[in-house]
Amino acid sequence: MDEKKLIHEALEAQKMAYTPYSNFKVGAALLSKSGKIYRGCNIESASYTPTNCAERTAFFKAVSEGDMEFESIAIVGGFLGKSDYSPDYCSPCGVCRQVMMEFCNPRTFRVIMAKTEEDYLEYTLEELLPLGFGPDNLR
């Protein structure tokens, strides 16, 4: 899969973010091994605890449709709509990394953090979550 296409999908997902409190909008595009892309955005709640990250939204959409094998995810984030908006790389939080660990091979799953389609960083999940705890630890 072309990284630029996946980043483009994440940028489109970012536009759907519901962030009336922080105004920090995150979009994610999750590529399954079947080739399907699942978009996710962050969704805030006034009580904060039920807030859901873009990455988990994408994973939960995929899993709820029976897709549980993944190749990569692209993530974008920032304060869209501000005149002084300058995107930065948006790293997945610890909870999202743990969800990735549940469904992905940490050595091969790619996490792409992007500012634009041309400006991005790429890591494996293992690089972002060394010594991660996952399903294999319970077998």
mmCIF file of N, CA and C in Angstrom:
data_model
loop_
_atom_site.group_PDB
_atom_site.id
_atom_site.type_symbol
_atom_site.label_atom_id
_atom_site.label_comp_id
_atom_site.label_asym_id
_atom_site.label_seq_id
_atom_site.Cartn_x
_atom_site.Cartn_y
_atom_site.Cartn_z
ATOM 1 N N MET A 1 0.848 -1.191 0.000
ATOM 2 C CA MET A 1 0.000 0.000 0.000
ATOM 3 C C MET A 1 0.881 1.237 0.000
ATOM 4 N N ASP A 2 0.489 2.167 -0.782
ATOM 5 C CA ASP A 2 1.175 3.448 -0.872
ATOM 6 C C ASP A 2 0.914 4.259 0.401
ATOM 7 N N GLU A 3 1.972 4.671 1.080
ATOM 8 C CA GLU A 3 1.836 5.450 2.314
ATOM 9 C C GLU A 3 1.034 6.721 2.083
ATOM 10 N N LYS A 4 1.236 7.366 0.929
ATOM 11 C CA LYS A 4 0.537 8.620 0.645
ATOM 12 C C LYS A 4 -0.970 8.427 0.605
ATOM 13 N N LYS A 5 -1.426 7.309 0.043
ATOM 14 C CA LYS A 5 -2.867 7.035 -0.002
ATOM 15 C C LYS A 5 -3.414 6.836 1.400
ATOM 16 N N LEU A 6 -2.691 6.106 2.226
ATOM 17 C CA LEU A 6 -3.138 5.868 3.590
ATOM 18 C C LEU A 6 -3.156 7.181 4.386
ATOM 19 N N ILE A 7 -2.150 8.004 4.211
ATOM 20 C CA ILE A 7 -2.110 9.309 4.877
ATOM 21 C C ILE A 7 -3.262 10.178 4.393
ATOM 22 N N HIS A 8 -3.542 10.158 3.097
ATOM 23 C CA HIS A 8 -4.675 10.915 2.560
ATOM 24 C C HIS A 8 -5.979 10.499 3.247
ATOM 25 N N GLU A 9 -6.163 9.203 3.430
ATOM 26 C CA GLU A 9 -7.375 8.701 4.098
ATOM 27 C C GLU A 9 -7.426 9.179 5.548
ATOM 28 N N ALA A 10 -6.288 9.217 6.227
ATOM 29 C CA ALA A 10 -6.244 9.721 7.602
ATOM 30 C C ALA A 10 -6.592 11.210 7.651
ATOM 31 N N LEU A 11 -6.091 11.973 6.689
ATOM 32 C CA LEU A 11 -6.416 13.401 6.616
ATOM 33 C C LEU A 11 -7.910 13.614 6.389
ATOM 34 N N GLU A 12 -8.521 12.775 5.586
ATOM 35 C CA GLU A 12 -9.971 12.857 5.369
ATOM 36 C C GLU A 12 -10.723 12.499 6.647
ATOM 37 N N ALA A 13 -10.264 11.481 7.353
ATOM 38 C CA ALA A 13 -10.897 11.079 8.614
ATOM 39 C C ALA A 13 -10.795 12.189 9.655
ATOM 40 N N GLN A 14 -9.681 12.895 9.653
ATOM 41 C CA GLN A 14 -9.457 13.973 10.621
ATOM 42 C C GLN A 14 -10.554 15.035 10.526
ATOM 43 N N LYS A 15 -11.075 15.262 9.346
ATOM 44 C CA LYS A 15 -12.126 16.267 9.145
ATOM 45 C C LYS A 15 -13.415 15.915 9.882
ATOM 46 N N MET A 16 -13.585 14.642 10.211
ATOM 47 C CA MET A 16 -14.809 14.181 10.875
ATOM 48 C C MET A 16 -14.695 14.182 12.398
ATOM 49 N N ALA A 17 -13.528 14.521 12.925
ATOM 50 C CA ALA A 17 -13.318 14.476 14.375
ATOM 51 C C ALA A 17 -14.321 15.357 15.109
ATOM 52 N N TYR A 18 -14.799 14.841 16.227
ATOM 53 C CA TYR A 18 -15.726 15.579 17.087
ATOM 54 C C TYR A 18 -14.937 16.011 18.322
ATOM 55 N N THR A 19 -14.486 17.276 18.320
ATOM 56 C CA THR A 19 -13.592 17.756 19.380
ATOM 57 C C THR A 19 -14.007 19.147 19.871
ATOM 58 N N PRO A 20 -15.223 19.282 20.419
ATOM 59 C CA PRO A 20 -15.672 20.615 20.836
ATOM 60 C C PRO A 20 -14.931 21.169 22.050
ATOM 61 N N TYR A 21 -14.174 20.352 22.762
ATOM 62 C CA TYR A 21 -13.511 20.805 23.988
ATOM 63 C C TYR A 21 -12.032 21.097 23.768
ATOM 64 N N SER A 22 -11.317 20.190 23.144
ATOM 65 C CA SER A 22 -9.879 20.403 22.931
ATOM 66 C C SER A 22 -9.591 21.052 21.578
ATOM 67 N N ASN A 23 -10.467 20.849 20.620
ATOM 68 C CA ASN A 23 -10.254 21.282 19.235
ATOM 69 C C ASN A 23 -9.043 20.613 18.593
ATOM 70 N N PHE A 24 -8.509 19.583 19.224
ATOM 71 C CA PHE A 24 -7.390 18.829 18.667
ATOM 72 C C PHE A 24 -7.969 17.646 17.903
ATOM 73 N N LYS A 25 -7.875 17.709 16.583
ATOM 74 C CA LYS A 25 -8.521 16.731 15.717
ATOM 75 C C LYS A 25 -7.508 15.702 15.223
ATOM 76 N N VAL A 26 -7.863 14.427 15.393
ATOM 77 C CA VAL A 26 -6.990 13.341 14.972
ATOM 78 C C VAL A 26 -7.741 12.459 13.988
ATOM 79 N N GLY A 27 -7.037 12.063 12.948
ATOM 80 C CA GLY A 27 -7.587 11.125 11.978
ATOM 81 C C GLY A 27 -6.652 9.943 11.843
ATOM 82 N N ALA A 28 -7.237 8.775 11.606
ATOM 83 C CA ALA A 28 -6.442 7.560 11.425
ATOM 84 C C ALA A 28 -7.013 6.770 10.259
ATOM 85 N N ALA A 29 -6.140 6.074 9.567
ATOM 86 C CA ALA A 29 -6.547 5.167 8.491
ATOM 87 C C ALA A 29 -5.800 3.858 8.707
ATOM 88 N N LEU A 30 -6.572 2.804 8.933
ATOM 89 C CA LEU A 30 -6.043 1.490 9.267
ATOM 90 C C LEU A 30 -6.166 0.572 8.058
ATOM 91 N N LEU A 31 -5.051 0.006 7.635
ATOM 92 C CA LEU A 31 -5.025 -0.887 6.479
ATOM 93 C C LEU A 31 -5.049 -2.329 6.952
ATOM 94 N N SER A 32 -6.083 -3.063 6.532
ATOM 95 C CA SER A 32 -6.161 -4.480 6.880
ATOM 96 C C SER A 32 -5.376 -5.295 5.861
ATOM 97 N N LYS A 33 -5.069 -6.520 6.211
ATOM 98 C CA LYS A 33 -4.346 -7.397 5.291
ATOM 99 C C LYS A 33 -5.186 -7.725 4.063
ATOM 100 N N SER A 34 -6.505 -7.579 4.168
ATOM 101 C CA SER A 34 -7.384 -7.810 3.018
ATOM 102 C C SER A 34 -7.353 -6.632 2.045
ATOM 103 N N GLY A 35 -6.709 -5.525 2.437
ATOM 104 C CA GLY A 35 -6.610 -4.349 1.579
ATOM 105 C C GLY A 35 -7.645 -3.283 1.876
ATOM 106 N N LYS A 36 -8.551 -3.551 2.801
ATOM 107 C CA LYS A 36 -9.577 -2.561 3.146
ATOM 108 C C LYS A 36 -8.997 -1.532 4.098
ATOM 109 N N ILE A 37 -9.435 -0.289 3.936
ATOM 110 C CA ILE A 37 -9.006 0.800 4.811
ATOM 111 C C ILE A 37 -10.178 1.198 5.693
ATOM 112 N N TYR A 38 -9.911 1.277 6.986
ATOM 113 C CA TYR A 38 -10.914 1.712 7.961
ATOM 114 C C TYR A 38 -10.475 3.062 8.506
ATOM 115 N N ARG A 39 -11.339 4.058 8.368
ATOM 116 C CA ARG A 39 -11.045 5.390 8.892
ATOM 117 C C ARG A 39 -11.535 5.502 10.327
ATOM 118 N N GLY A 40 -10.844 6.335 11.089
ATOM 119 C CA GLY A 40 -11.276 6.645 12.449
ATOM 120 C C GLY A 40 -10.930 8.069 12.796
ATOM 121 N N CYS A 41 -11.719 8.665 13.665
ATOM 122 C CA CYS A 41 -11.439 10.009 14.163
ATOM 123 C C CYS A 41 -11.627 9.993 15.667
ATOM 124 N N ASN A 42 -11.064 11.000 16.338
ATOM 125 C CA ASN A 42 -11.280 11.075 17.776
ATOM 126 C C ASN A 42 -12.657 11.669 18.044
ATOM 127 N N ILE A 43 -13.260 11.197 19.131
ATOM 128 C CA ILE A 43 -14.618 11.597 19.501
ATOM 129 C C ILE A 43 -14.590 11.933 20.987
ATOM 130 N N GLU A 44 -14.795 13.211 21.300
ATOM 131 C CA GLU A 44 -14.731 13.653 22.688
ATOM 132 C C GLU A 44 -16.096 13.581 23.366
ATOM 133 N N SER A 45 -16.032 13.605 24.687
ATOM 134 C CA SER A 45 -17.223 13.624 25.525
ATOM 135 C C SER A 45 -17.018 14.685 26.603
ATOM 136 N N ALA A 46 -18.088 15.329 27.009
ATOM 137 C CA ALA A 46 -17.984 16.365 28.038
ATOM 138 C C ALA A 46 -17.411 15.819 29.335
ATOM 139 N N SER A 47 -17.610 14.550 29.608
ATOM 140 C CA SER A 47 -17.062 13.964 30.837
ATOM 141 C C SER A 47 -15.674 13.369 30.619
ATOM 142 N N TYR A 48 -15.093 13.566 29.456
ATOM 143 C CA TYR A 48 -13.731 13.190 29.072
ATOM 144 C C TYR A 48 -13.431 11.691 29.095
ATOM 145 N N THR A 49 -13.729 10.962 30.151
ATOM 146 C CA THR A 49 -13.366 9.545 30.231
ATOM 147 C C THR A 49 -13.878 8.738 29.043
ATOM 148 N N PRO A 50 -15.110 8.935 28.569
ATOM 149 C CA PRO A 50 -15.577 8.137 27.432
ATOM 150 C C PRO A 50 -15.013 8.577 26.077
ATOM 151 N N THR A 51 -14.157 9.584 26.060
ATOM 152 C CA THR A 51 -13.541 10.025 24.818
ATOM 153 C C THR A 51 -12.811 8.860 24.161
ATOM 154 N N ASN A 52 -12.866 8.790 22.835
ATOM 155 C CA ASN A 52 -12.198 7.700 22.120
ATOM 156 C C ASN A 52 -11.234 8.268 21.086
ATOM 157 N N CYS A 53 -10.060 7.690 21.018
ATOM 158 C CA CYS A 53 -9.031 8.121 20.070
ATOM 159 C C CYS A 53 -9.350 7.644 18.649
ATOM 160 N N ALA A 54 -8.783 8.316 17.678
ATOM 161 C CA ALA A 54 -8.987 7.983 16.266
ATOM 162 C C ALA A 54 -8.508 6.574 15.948
ATOM 163 N N GLU A 55 -7.353 6.208 16.492
ATOM 164 C CA GLU A 55 -6.789 4.897 16.199
ATOM 165 C C GLU A 55 -7.714 3.788 16.681
ATOM 166 N N ARG A 56 -8.216 3.917 17.912
ATOM 167 C CA ARG A 56 -9.123 2.898 18.441
ATOM 168 C C ARG A 56 -10.443 2.889 17.695
ATOM 169 N N THR A 57 -10.912 4.052 17.272
ATOM 170 C CA THR A 57 -12.135 4.086 16.469
ATOM 171 C C THR A 57 -11.957 3.250 15.217
ATOM 172 N N ALA A 58 -10.822 3.411 14.536
ATOM 173 C CA ALA A 58 -10.558 2.644 13.314
ATOM 174 C C ALA A 58 -10.468 1.145 13.620
ATOM 175 N N PHE A 59 -9.748 0.783 14.674
ATOM 176 C CA PHE A 59 -9.630 -0.630 15.041
ATOM 177 C C PHE A 59 -10.983 -1.223 15.394
ATOM 178 N N PHE A 60 -11.765 -0.509 16.182
ATOM 179 C CA PHE A 60 -13.055 -1.042 16.618
ATOM 180 C C PHE A 60 -14.015 -1.186 15.436
ATOM 181 N N LYS A 61 -13.952 -0.261 14.486
ATOM 182 C CA LYS A 61 -14.773 -0.408 13.279
ATOM 183 C C LYS A 61 -14.394 -1.672 12.518
ATOM 184 N N ALA A 62 -13.089 -1.874 12.355
ATOM 185 C CA ALA A 62 -12.616 -3.048 11.610
ATOM 186 C C ALA A 62 -13.000 -4.345 12.315
ATOM 187 N N VAL A 63 -12.727 -4.422 13.588
ATOM 188 C CA VAL A 63 -13.012 -5.645 14.342
ATOM 189 C C VAL A 63 -14.514 -5.908 14.369
ATOM 190 N N SER A 64 -15.317 -4.856 14.488
ATOM 191 C CA SER A 64 -16.770 -5.043 14.517
ATOM 192 C C SER A 64 -17.310 -5.565 13.190
ATOM 193 N N GLU A 65 -16.500 -5.446 12.136
ATOM 194 C CA GLU A 65 -16.873 -5.976 10.824
ATOM 195 C C GLU A 65 -16.157 -7.293 10.521
ATOM 196 N N GLY A 66 -15.478 -7.848 11.523
ATOM 197 C CA GLY A 66 -14.842 -9.151 11.375
ATOM 198 C C GLY A 66 -13.441 -9.137 10.805
ATOM 199 N N ASP A 67 -12.863 -7.966 10.616
ATOM 200 C CA ASP A 67 -11.508 -7.843 10.071
ATOM 201 C C ASP A 67 -10.544 -7.708 11.243
ATOM 202 N N MET A 68 -9.610 -8.660 11.380
ATOM 203 C CA MET A 68 -8.728 -8.640 12.545
ATOM 204 C C MET A 68 -7.258 -8.858 12.219
ATOM 205 N N GLU A 69 -6.870 -8.648 10.962
ATOM 206 C CA GLU A 69 -5.459 -8.751 10.587
ATOM 207 C C GLU A 69 -5.067 -7.473 9.867
ATOM 208 N N PHE A 70 -3.997 -6.835 10.354
ATOM 209 C CA PHE A 70 -3.674 -5.493 9.881
ATOM 210 C C PHE A 70 -2.213 -5.353 9.483
ATOM 211 N N GLU A 71 -1.978 -4.438 8.541
ATOM 212 C CA GLU A 71 -0.625 -4.160 8.043
ATOM 213 C C GLU A 71 -0.048 -2.862 8.578
ATOM 214 N N SER A 72 -0.879 -1.797 8.595
ATOM 215 C CA SER A 72 -0.352 -0.495 8.974
ATOM 216 C C SER A 72 -1.476 0.463 9.322
ATOM 217 N N ILE A 73 -1.081 1.569 9.961
ATOM 218 C CA ILE A 73 -2.013 2.641 10.292
ATOM 219 C C ILE A 73 -1.304 3.964 10.053
ATOM 220 N N ALA A 74 -2.036 4.932 9.503
ATOM 221 C CA ALA A 74 -1.532 6.297 9.352
ATOM 222 C C ALA A 74 -2.309 7.172 10.325
ATOM 223 N N ILE A 75 -1.595 8.092 10.973
ATOM 224 C CA ILE A 75 -2.194 8.957 11.987
ATOM 225 C C ILE A 75 -1.786 10.400 11.703
ATOM 226 N N VAL A 76 -2.774 11.306 11.754
ATOM 227 C CA VAL A 76 -2.518 12.742 11.624
ATOM 228 C C VAL A 76 -3.259 13.438 12.757
ATOM 229 N N GLY A 77 -2.751 14.581 13.193
ATOM 230 C CA GLY A 77 -3.435 15.290 14.272
ATOM 231 C C GLY A 77 -3.000 16.726 14.381
ATOM 232 N N GLY A 78 -3.892 17.534 14.948
ATOM 233 C CA GLY A 78 -3.578 18.936 15.175
ATOM 234 C C GLY A 78 -4.832 19.778 15.300
ATOM 235 N N PHE A 79 -4.639 21.064 15.439
ATOM 236 C CA PHE A 79 -5.721 22.024 15.608
ATOM 237 C C PHE A 79 -6.166 22.559 14.250
ATOM 238 N N LEU A 80 -7.001 21.820 13.557
ATOM 239 C CA LEU A 80 -7.480 22.240 12.238
ATOM 240 C C LEU A 80 -8.279 23.531 12.344
ATOM 241 N N GLY A 81 -8.199 24.357 11.313
ATOM 242 C CA GLY A 81 -9.014 25.552 11.247
ATOM 243 C C GLY A 81 -8.413 26.771 11.912
ATOM 244 N N LYS A 82 -7.271 26.638 12.583
ATOM 245 C CA LYS A 82 -6.625 27.793 13.201
ATOM 246 C C LYS A 82 -5.708 28.454 12.179
ATOM 247 N N SER A 83 -5.683 29.766 12.188
ATOM 248 C CA SER A 83 -4.876 30.482 11.205
ATOM 249 C C SER A 83 -3.386 30.196 11.371
ATOM 250 N N ASP A 84 -2.972 29.885 12.582
ATOM 251 C CA ASP A 84 -1.555 29.605 12.817
ATOM 252 C C ASP A 84 -1.297 28.095 12.893
ATOM 253 N N TYR A 85 -2.199 27.303 12.320
ATOM 254 C CA TYR A 85 -2.089 25.852 12.381
ATOM 255 C C TYR A 85 -0.823 25.373 11.677
ATOM 256 N N SER A 86 -0.042 24.623 12.391
ATOM 257 C CA SER A 86 1.143 23.988 11.840
ATOM 258 C C SER A 86 1.141 22.558 12.349
ATOM 259 N N PRO A 87 0.884 21.591 11.484
ATOM 260 C CA PRO A 87 0.771 20.204 11.964
ATOM 261 C C PRO A 87 2.092 19.690 12.523
ATOM 262 N N ASP A 88 1.967 18.777 13.431
ATOM 263 C CA ASP A 88 3.126 18.100 13.988
ATOM 264 C C ASP A 88 2.857 16.606 13.881
ATOM 265 N N TYR A 89 3.848 15.798 14.124
ATOM 266 C CA TYR A 89 3.631 14.357 14.107
ATOM 267 C C TYR A 89 2.778 13.988 15.315
ATOM 268 N N CYS A 90 1.787 13.171 15.101
ATOM 269 C CA CYS A 90 0.855 12.775 16.157
ATOM 270 C C CYS A 90 1.097 11.308 16.482
ATOM 271 N N SER A 91 1.615 11.079 17.666
ATOM 272 C CA SER A 91 1.961 9.732 18.105
ATOM 273 C C SER A 91 0.776 9.091 18.827
ATOM 274 N N PRO A 92 0.562 7.794 18.643
ATOM 275 C CA PRO A 92 -0.544 7.139 19.342
ATOM 276 C C PRO A 92 -0.294 7.071 20.846
ATOM 277 N N CYS A 93 -1.351 7.238 21.622
ATOM 278 C CA CYS A 93 -1.229 7.166 23.073
ATOM 279 C C CYS A 93 -0.959 5.724 23.507
ATOM 280 N N GLY A 94 -0.666 5.545 24.760
ATOM 281 C CA GLY A 94 -0.365 4.221 25.288
ATOM 282 C C GLY A 94 -1.520 3.242 25.164
ATOM 283 N N VAL A 95 -2.749 3.713 25.383
ATOM 284 C CA VAL A 95 -3.913 2.833 25.267
ATOM 285 C C VAL A 95 -4.062 2.356 23.829
ATOM 286 N N CYS A 96 -3.881 3.241 22.872
ATOM 287 C CA CYS A 96 -3.976 2.842 21.462
ATOM 288 C C CYS A 96 -2.865 1.871 21.086
ATOM 289 N N ARG A 97 -1.684 2.090 21.604
ATOM 290 C CA ARG A 97 -0.575 1.153 21.338
ATOM 291 C C ARG A 97 -0.918 -0.234 21.876
ATOM 292 N N GLN A 98 -1.578 -0.270 23.037
ATOM 293 C CA GLN A 98 -1.957 -1.549 23.618
ATOM 294 C C GLN A 98 -3.022 -2.237 22.764
ATOM 295 N N VAL A 99 -3.970 -1.482 22.215
ATOM 296 C CA VAL A 99 -4.973 -2.069 21.317
ATOM 297 C C VAL A 99 -4.289 -2.606 20.064
ATOM 298 N N MET A 100 -3.330 -1.873 19.533
ATOM 299 C CA MET A 100 -2.578 -2.360 18.378
ATOM 300 C C MET A 100 -1.891 -3.672 18.712
ATOM 301 N N MET A 101 -1.343 -3.763 19.915
ATOM 302 C CA MET A 101 -0.648 -4.969 20.358
ATOM 303 C C MET A 101 -1.589 -6.167 20.371
ATOM 304 N N GLU A 102 -2.855 -5.933 20.627
ATOM 305 C CA GLU A 102 -3.841 -7.011 20.678
ATOM 306 C C GLU A 102 -4.044 -7.661 19.310
ATOM 307 N N PHE A 103 -3.971 -6.858 18.249
ATOM 308 C CA PHE A 103 -4.344 -7.346 16.924
ATOM 309 C C PHE A 103 -3.218 -7.403 15.906
ATOM 310 N N CYS A 104 -2.045 -6.908 16.251
ATOM 311 C CA CYS A 104 -0.990 -6.761 15.239
ATOM 312 C C CYS A 104 0.308 -7.436 15.662
ATOM 313 N N ASN A 105 1.067 -7.840 14.671
ATOM 314 C CA ASN A 105 2.405 -8.358 14.928
ATOM 315 C C ASN A 105 3.302 -7.146 15.179
ATOM 316 N N PRO A 106 3.848 -6.990 16.368
ATOM 317 C CA PRO A 106 4.618 -5.786 16.672
ATOM 318 C C PRO A 106 5.872 -5.617 15.821
ATOM 319 N N ARG A 107 6.390 -6.721 15.295
ATOM 320 C CA ARG A 107 7.609 -6.630 14.473
ATOM 321 C C ARG A 107 7.332 -6.159 13.053
ATOM 322 N N THR A 108 6.095 -6.361 12.566
ATOM 323 C CA THR A 108 5.811 -6.016 11.167
ATOM 324 C C THR A 108 4.762 -4.918 11.002
ATOM 325 N N PHE A 109 3.944 -4.664 12.015
ATOM 326 C CA PHE A 109 2.902 -3.645 11.885
ATOM 327 C C PHE A 109 3.541 -2.265 11.848
ATOM 328 N N ARG A 110 3.199 -1.488 10.812
ATOM 329 C CA ARG A 110 3.793 -0.162 10.599
ATOM 330 C C ARG A 110 2.873 0.936 11.115
ATOM 331 N N VAL A 111 3.441 1.884 11.854
ATOM 332 C CA VAL A 111 2.720 3.047 12.352
ATOM 333 C C VAL A 111 3.311 4.267 11.662
ATOM 334 N N ILE A 112 2.478 4.938 10.880
ATOM 335 C CA ILE A 112 2.914 6.102 10.106
ATOM 336 C C ILE A 112 2.335 7.347 10.765
ATOM 337 N N MET A 113 3.198 8.238 11.218
ATOM 338 C CA MET A 113 2.783 9.508 11.819
ATOM 339 C C MET A 113 3.106 10.597 10.810
ATOM 340 N N ALA A 114 2.074 11.322 10.374
ATOM 341 C CA ALA A 114 2.271 12.242 9.260
ATOM 342 C C ALA A 114 1.858 13.678 9.582
ATOM 343 N N LYS A 115 2.571 14.583 8.966
ATOM 344 C CA LYS A 115 2.158 15.987 8.916
ATOM 345 C C LYS A 115 1.383 16.217 7.626
ATOM 346 N N THR A 116 1.924 15.671 6.538
ATOM 347 C CA THR A 116 1.315 15.768 5.206
ATOM 348 C C THR A 116 1.560 14.439 4.496
ATOM 349 N N GLU A 117 1.064 14.327 3.280
ATOM 350 C CA GLU A 117 1.283 13.112 2.500
ATOM 351 C C GLU A 117 2.754 12.914 2.160
ATOM 352 N N GLU A 118 3.519 13.989 2.162
ATOM 353 C CA GLU A 118 4.939 13.909 1.825
ATOM 354 C C GLU A 118 5.851 13.909 3.050
ATOM 355 N N ASP A 119 5.349 14.331 4.185
ATOM 356 C CA ASP A 119 6.165 14.502 5.389
ATOM 357 C C ASP A 119 5.640 13.582 6.484
ATOM 358 N N TYR A 120 6.332 12.462 6.679
ATOM 359 C CA TYR A 120 5.879 11.487 7.669
ATOM 360 C C TYR A 120 7.043 10.693 8.240
ATOM 361 N N LEU A 121 6.784 10.101 9.392
ATOM 362 C CA LEU A 121 7.717 9.189 10.048
ATOM 363 C C LEU A 121 7.069 7.819 10.090
ATOM 364 N N GLU A 122 7.874 6.777 10.049
ATOM 365 C CA GLU A 122 7.329 5.424 10.078
ATOM 366 C C GLU A 122 8.107 4.580 11.083
ATOM 367 N N TYR A 123 7.358 3.853 11.909
ATOM 368 C CA TYR A 123 7.933 2.979 12.921
ATOM 369 C C TYR A 123 7.195 1.646 12.905
ATOM 370 N N THR A 124 7.819 0.637 13.476
ATOM 371 C CA THR A 124 7.074 -0.587 13.756
ATOM 372 C C THR A 124 6.431 -0.400 15.129
ATOM 373 N N LEU A 125 5.415 -1.190 15.393
ATOM 374 C CA LEU A 125 4.783 -1.137 16.711
ATOM 375 C C LEU A 125 5.804 -1.517 17.788
ATOM 376 N N GLU A 126 6.672 -2.450 17.487
ATOM 377 C CA GLU A 126 7.696 -2.864 18.455
ATOM 378 C C GLU A 126 8.610 -1.698 18.837
ATOM 379 N N GLU A 127 8.904 -0.821 17.882
ATOM 380 C CA GLU A 127 9.732 0.348 18.192
ATOM 381 C C GLU A 127 8.995 1.317 19.110
ATOM 382 N N LEU A 128 7.671 1.401 18.966
ATOM 383 C CA LEU A 128 6.881 2.314 19.790
ATOM 384 C C LEU A 128 6.465 1.707 21.126
ATOM 385 N N LEU A 129 6.458 0.381 21.196
ATOM 386 C CA LEU A 129 6.037 -0.311 22.414
ATOM 387 C C LEU A 129 6.981 -1.491 22.675
ATOM 388 N N PRO A 130 8.236 -1.180 23.032
ATOM 389 C CA PRO A 130 9.182 -2.270 23.287
ATOM 390 C C PRO A 130 8.729 -3.095 24.488
ATOM 391 N N LEU A 131 8.960 -4.375 24.408
ATOM 392 C CA LEU A 131 8.572 -5.299 25.477
ATOM 393 C C LEU A 131 7.073 -5.256 25.741
ATOM 394 N N GLY A 132 6.293 -5.014 24.680
ATOM 395 C CA GLY A 132 4.842 -4.928 24.833
ATOM 396 C C GLY A 132 4.229 -6.232 25.314
ATOM 397 N N PHE A 133 3.096 -6.110 25.985
ATOM 398 C CA PHE A 133 2.356 -7.258 26.502
ATOM 399 C C PHE A 133 1.157 -7.490 25.585
ATOM 400 N N GLY A 134 1.056 -8.702 25.065
ATOM 401 C CA GLY A 134 -0.032 -9.008 24.145
ATOM 402 C C GLY A 134 -0.531 -10.418 24.290
ATOM 403 N N PRO A 135 -1.357 -10.858 23.355
ATOM 404 C CA PRO A 135 -1.946 -12.201 23.419
ATOM 405 C C PRO A 135 -0.927 -13.322 23.579
ATOM 406 N N ASP A 136 0.232 -13.203 22.949
ATOM 407 C CA ASP A 136 1.251 -14.260 23.059
ATOM 408 C C ASP A 136 1.746 -14.442 24.490
ATOM 409 N N ASN A 137 1.663 -13.406 25.292
ATOM 410 C CA ASN A 137 2.097 -13.509 26.686
ATOM 411 C C ASN A 137 1.142 -14.354 27.532
ATOM 412 N N LEU A 138 -0.049 -14.594 27.023
ATOM 413 C CA LEU A 138 -1.055 -15.361 27.778
ATOM 414 C C LEU A 138 -1.226 -16.776 27.245
ATOM 415 N N ARG A 139 -0.377 -17.164 26.300
ATOM 416 C CA ARG A 139 -0.475 -18.521 25.734
ATOM 417 C C ARG A 139 0.484 -19.445 26.414
#
